[in-house]
Amino acid sequence: MRKLCLAAMSAVVVMWSMAACKHDVAAGSRGAAPPDPLTVHLTPELRNEIKTGSAQWQEVTTQQKVAARVETDASRVARVGSPVNGRITKMLVFEGQHVKQGQVLAMLHSNALSDAQFAFIRAYTQENLARQSAERAKQLVQSDVIGTAELEKRQAELLQTSAEVAALGAQLRGLGMTDAAISRLETSRQINSEYPITASISGTLIERKVTIGQVVQPADEVFLIADLSNVWLVAEVPEEHSASLYPGKTVLATVPALPHEPVTGTLNFVSPVVNPETRTVQARMDLPNAKELFKPQMLASMTFESRPQRGLTIPSTAVVREDNKDQVFVKAGADSWRLREVELGPEVADHRLVLKGITENDEIVLNGAFHLNNQRKQDMIKGAE
């Protein structure tokens, strides 16, 4: 009986010991911290492969890229209309056609023009009669047939009719008739109610706004002509970058539709005011366009350098791109370095402007970060095995 009790007690002790061992092993496994996947320990082989230091303050200029568009040069645009009321009878040109200055674009029939021509012919005839009457009166005065009062009366009538002819001639010029056409009207006495609408400049017909049979008035725009040998690149620059802009500043223009045609030029206009709705400042440059590759309303971009500013910079070789994030190795211990996410500006002269993430007091890997990151990845693979 006593032997049975001792055996039972021994079994209990053994089972308790085994349970205690399992508890200790489990506790030990829970207490062991897993390796940090962002940290790497420097091996002797890598010590000569990296260069360490800190971010440095220096004057930097950044490239600012803003949206832009191609527009017609306003100084090379003509809005063609008709100085007289009338109905379009002929259309002689179409959109996209190149036209020359003075070329007839359309013909219209105008009753107002024929009425003005009739009034001019009548006044011109009366002027001739008044001139002949004054000449006869002068001869009769010399022969003592009439008195000087009659001569003065006829001379006054001549002055009045001459003034009417001059006024009606000015009216015809206002209606678009040339001096040569008025001279022909004086001799031929033939009224012509057909009026030619002509191009005021040479260029490309951008828009035609009338059709045959349509009635137009002097206030109507009939054609739009633009000389496209030079166009504008217009950008709306956010006001925070506008201090960098001034007439004469060098900028780069690029048009996505013409990727092989970048143009370097200078600004010829910077708006003196800010658009209150968009909070932007308009900037403009000339685009030479002899081949007419740049077309109005094409989307484009304008790139320019900002004003020099003092900023914290690191070499581009210090940056590790992981998971679509910019990161650098920051010293975490005697021989350990840890990846830290940073926010960086654009690259300028092989350096990056630091916006957030580190300070000048942090020691980082300036060169060799690529090799160090490879070592970190190898350590992760070994740890997983």
Short mmCIF file of N, CA and C in Angstrom, two decimals, residues 280-355:
data_model
loop_
_atom_site.label_atom_id
_atom_site.label_comp_id
_atom_site.label_asym_id
_atom_site.label_seq_id
_atom_site.Cartn_x
_atom_site.Cartn_y
_atom_site.Cartn_z
N THR A 280 -4.74 82.98 -58.63
CA THR A 280 -3.60 82.77 -59.51
C THR A 280 -3.23 84.08 -60.18
N VAL A 281 -2.00 84.11 -60.71
CA VAL A 281 -1.49 85.25 -61.46
C VAL A 281 -1.20 84.78 -62.88
N GLN A 282 -1.68 85.51 -63.86
CA GLN A 282 -1.47 85.10 -65.25
C GLN A 282 -0.08 85.52 -65.72
N ALA A 283 0.62 84.57 -66.36
CA ALA A 283 1.93 84.83 -66.95
C ALA A 283 1.89 84.36 -68.40
N ARG A 284 2.66 85.07 -69.25
CA ARG A 284 2.54 84.80 -70.68
C ARG A 284 3.91 84.89 -71.36
N MET A 285 4.10 84.02 -72.35
CA MET A 285 5.31 84.06 -73.17
C MET A 285 4.94 83.88 -74.63
N ASP A 286 5.82 84.35 -75.52
CA ASP A 286 5.61 84.17 -76.95
C ASP A 286 6.11 82.80 -77.39
N LEU A 287 5.37 82.18 -78.31
CA LEU A 287 5.78 80.92 -78.92
C LEU A 287 5.92 81.12 -80.43
N PRO A 288 7.13 81.16 -80.96
CA PRO A 288 7.27 81.22 -82.42
C PRO A 288 6.61 79.99 -83.05
N ASN A 289 5.84 80.22 -84.11
CA ASN A 289 5.00 79.14 -84.63
C ASN A 289 4.97 79.18 -86.16
N ALA A 290 6.16 79.24 -86.76
CA ALA A 290 6.24 79.34 -88.23
C ALA A 290 5.58 78.15 -88.91
N LYS A 291 5.70 76.95 -88.32
CA LYS A 291 5.11 75.75 -88.91
C LYS A 291 3.65 75.55 -88.47
N GLU A 292 3.18 76.42 -87.58
CA GLU A 292 1.81 76.35 -87.06
C GLU A 292 1.51 75.00 -86.40
N LEU A 293 2.52 74.47 -85.70
CA LEU A 293 2.32 73.23 -84.95
C LEU A 293 1.55 73.49 -83.66
N PHE A 294 1.79 74.65 -83.05
CA PHE A 294 1.09 75.00 -81.81
C PHE A 294 -0.26 75.60 -82.18
N LYS A 295 -1.31 74.94 -81.74
CA LYS A 295 -2.66 75.35 -82.11
C LYS A 295 -3.37 75.94 -80.89
N PRO A 296 -4.12 77.02 -81.09
CA PRO A 296 -4.84 77.63 -79.98
C PRO A 296 -5.69 76.62 -79.21
N GLN A 297 -5.66 76.74 -77.89
CA GLN A 297 -6.37 75.91 -76.92
C GLN A 297 -5.70 74.57 -76.68
N MET A 298 -4.51 74.33 -77.23
CA MET A 298 -3.75 73.13 -76.85
C MET A 298 -3.36 73.23 -75.37
N LEU A 299 -3.42 72.09 -74.66
CA LEU A 299 -2.96 72.04 -73.28
C LEU A 299 -1.44 72.03 -73.26
N ALA A 300 -0.87 72.67 -72.26
CA ALA A 300 0.59 72.79 -72.18
C ALA A 300 0.99 72.93 -70.72
N SER A 301 2.28 73.09 -70.48
CA SER A 301 2.79 73.35 -69.14
C SER A 301 3.93 74.35 -69.26
N MET A 302 4.13 75.09 -68.18
CA MET A 302 5.21 76.06 -68.11
C MET A 302 6.05 75.74 -66.87
N THR A 303 7.36 75.65 -67.07
CA THR A 303 8.28 75.33 -65.98
C THR A 303 9.24 76.49 -65.78
N PHE A 304 9.44 76.86 -64.51
CA PHE A 304 10.34 77.97 -64.20
C PHE A 304 10.98 77.74 -62.84
N GLU A 305 12.09 78.41 -62.60
CA GLU A 305 12.80 78.28 -61.33
C GLU A 305 12.18 79.23 -60.31
N SER A 306 12.05 78.71 -59.08
CA SER A 306 11.56 79.54 -58.00
C SER A 306 12.68 80.44 -57.49
N ARG A 307 12.34 81.35 -56.61
CA ARG A 307 13.36 82.18 -55.99
C ARG A 307 14.25 81.32 -55.09
N PRO A 308 15.56 81.63 -55.01
CA PRO A 308 16.41 80.87 -54.09
C PRO A 308 15.89 80.97 -52.66
N GLN A 309 15.87 79.83 -51.96
CA GLN A 309 15.43 79.83 -50.58
C GLN A 309 16.33 78.90 -49.77
N ARG A 310 16.46 79.22 -48.49
CA ARG A 310 17.31 78.41 -47.62
C ARG A 310 16.52 77.19 -47.18
N GLY A 311 17.10 76.00 -47.43
CA GLY A 311 16.40 74.78 -47.08
C GLY A 311 17.35 73.68 -46.65
N LEU A 312 16.80 72.68 -45.96
CA LEU A 312 17.57 71.52 -45.50
C LEU A 312 17.61 70.51 -46.63
N THR A 313 18.81 70.09 -47.03
CA THR A 313 18.95 69.20 -48.18
C THR A 313 19.77 67.96 -47.83
N ILE A 314 19.52 66.91 -48.60
CA ILE A 314 20.30 65.68 -48.50
C ILE A 314 20.65 65.24 -49.92
N PRO A 315 21.73 64.48 -50.09
CA PRO A 315 22.05 63.96 -51.43
C PRO A 315 20.97 62.98 -51.89
N SER A 316 20.77 62.93 -53.18
CA SER A 316 19.79 61.99 -53.73
C SER A 316 20.17 60.55 -53.43
N THR A 317 21.48 60.30 -53.24
CA THR A 317 21.95 58.94 -52.94
C THR A 317 21.54 58.48 -51.55
N ALA A 318 21.06 59.40 -50.71
CA ALA A 318 20.64 59.02 -49.36
C ALA A 318 19.22 58.48 -49.33
N VAL A 319 18.50 58.63 -50.42
CA VAL A 319 17.07 58.31 -50.44
C VAL A 319 16.85 56.87 -50.86
N VAL A 320 16.02 56.16 -50.08
CA VAL A 320 15.59 54.80 -50.41
C VAL A 320 14.11 54.87 -50.71
N ARG A 321 13.73 54.38 -51.87
CA ARG A 321 12.33 54.38 -52.28
C ARG A 321 11.73 53.02 -51.98
N GLU A 322 10.87 52.95 -50.97
CA GLU A 322 10.23 51.71 -50.55
C GLU A 322 8.74 51.94 -50.38
N ASP A 323 7.93 51.06 -50.96
CA ASP A 323 6.47 51.13 -50.81
C ASP A 323 5.93 52.50 -51.22
N ASN A 324 6.50 53.05 -52.32
CA ASN A 324 6.08 54.35 -52.83
C ASN A 324 6.28 55.47 -51.81
N LYS A 325 7.27 55.28 -50.96
CA LYS A 325 7.59 56.30 -49.95
C LYS A 325 9.08 56.59 -50.00
N ASP A 326 9.43 57.86 -49.76
CA ASP A 326 10.83 58.24 -49.64
C ASP A 326 11.28 58.01 -48.20
N GLN A 327 12.41 57.29 -48.03
CA GLN A 327 12.92 56.97 -46.70
C GLN A 327 14.43 57.13 -46.68
N VAL A 328 14.96 57.35 -45.49
CA VAL A 328 16.41 57.42 -45.30
C VAL A 328 16.78 56.56 -44.09
N PHE A 329 18.04 56.13 -44.05
CA PHE A 329 18.54 55.38 -42.90
C PHE A 329 19.06 56.36 -41.85
N VAL A 330 18.47 56.29 -40.66
CA VAL A 330 18.87 57.14 -39.53
C VAL A 330 19.54 56.26 -38.48
N LYS A 331 20.62 56.77 -37.90
CA LYS A 331 21.37 55.98 -36.92
C LYS A 331 20.50 55.70 -35.71
N ALA A 332 20.43 54.40 -35.33
CA ALA A 332 19.61 53.98 -34.19
C ALA A 332 20.44 53.44 -33.04
N GLY A 333 21.70 53.11 -33.30
CA GLY A 333 22.58 52.55 -32.28
C GLY A 333 24.02 52.58 -32.77
N ALA A 334 24.89 51.90 -32.04
CA ALA A 334 26.31 51.91 -32.39
C ALA A 334 26.54 51.44 -33.82
N ASP A 335 25.95 50.31 -34.18
CA ASP A 335 26.12 49.77 -35.53
C ASP A 335 24.78 49.47 -36.19
N SER A 336 23.73 50.14 -35.76
CA SER A 336 22.40 49.87 -36.32
C SER A 336 21.82 51.14 -36.93
N TRP A 337 21.09 50.91 -38.03
CA TRP A 337 20.46 52.02 -38.76
C TRP A 337 19.02 51.63 -39.06
N ARG A 338 18.14 52.62 -38.95
CA ARG A 338 16.71 52.32 -39.12
C ARG A 338 16.11 53.22 -40.20
N LEU A 339 15.29 52.61 -41.08
CA LEU A 339 14.60 53.38 -42.11
C LEU A 339 13.57 54.31 -41.49
N ARG A 340 13.56 55.56 -41.98
CA ARG A 340 12.56 56.52 -41.50
C ARG A 340 11.95 57.24 -42.71
N GLU A 341 10.65 57.32 -42.71
CA GLU A 341 9.97 57.99 -43.82
C GLU A 341 10.20 59.50 -43.75
N VAL A 342 10.43 60.10 -44.92
CA VAL A 342 10.64 61.55 -45.01
C VAL A 342 9.78 62.11 -46.15
N GLU A 343 9.49 63.38 -46.06
CA GLU A 343 8.80 64.09 -47.14
C GLU A 343 9.80 65.00 -47.82
N LEU A 344 9.97 64.81 -49.12
CA LEU A 344 11.01 65.52 -49.86
C LEU A 344 10.42 66.35 -50.99
N GLY A 345 11.17 67.39 -51.35
CA GLY A 345 10.82 68.20 -52.51
C GLY A 345 11.46 67.63 -53.76
N PRO A 346 11.32 68.33 -54.90
CA PRO A 346 11.90 67.83 -56.15
C PRO A 346 13.42 67.83 -56.10
N GLU A 347 14.03 67.04 -56.99
CA GLU A 347 15.48 66.96 -57.05
C GLU A 347 16.06 68.21 -57.71
N VAL A 348 17.10 68.77 -57.08
CA VAL A 348 17.78 69.94 -57.60
C VAL A 348 19.28 69.71 -57.47
N ALA A 349 19.96 69.61 -58.59
CA ALA A 349 21.43 69.44 -58.60
C ALA A 349 21.84 68.25 -57.73
N ASP A 350 21.22 67.09 -57.94
CA ASP A 350 21.55 65.84 -57.24
C ASP A 350 21.27 65.90 -55.75
N HIS A 351 20.44 66.82 -55.32
CA HIS A 351 20.04 66.93 -53.92
C HIS A 351 18.52 67.01 -53.84
N ARG A 352 18.00 66.65 -52.67
CA ARG A 352 16.56 66.73 -52.41
C ARG A 352 16.31 67.64 -51.23
N LEU A 353 15.30 68.47 -51.36
CA LEU A 353 14.92 69.37 -50.28
C LEU A 353 14.09 68.59 -49.27
N VAL A 354 14.48 68.66 -48.00
CA VAL A 354 13.78 67.95 -46.93
C VAL A 354 12.64 68.83 -46.41
N LEU A 355 11.43 68.32 -46.51
CA LEU A 355 10.26 69.05 -46.03
C LEU A 355 9.83 68.58 -44.65
#
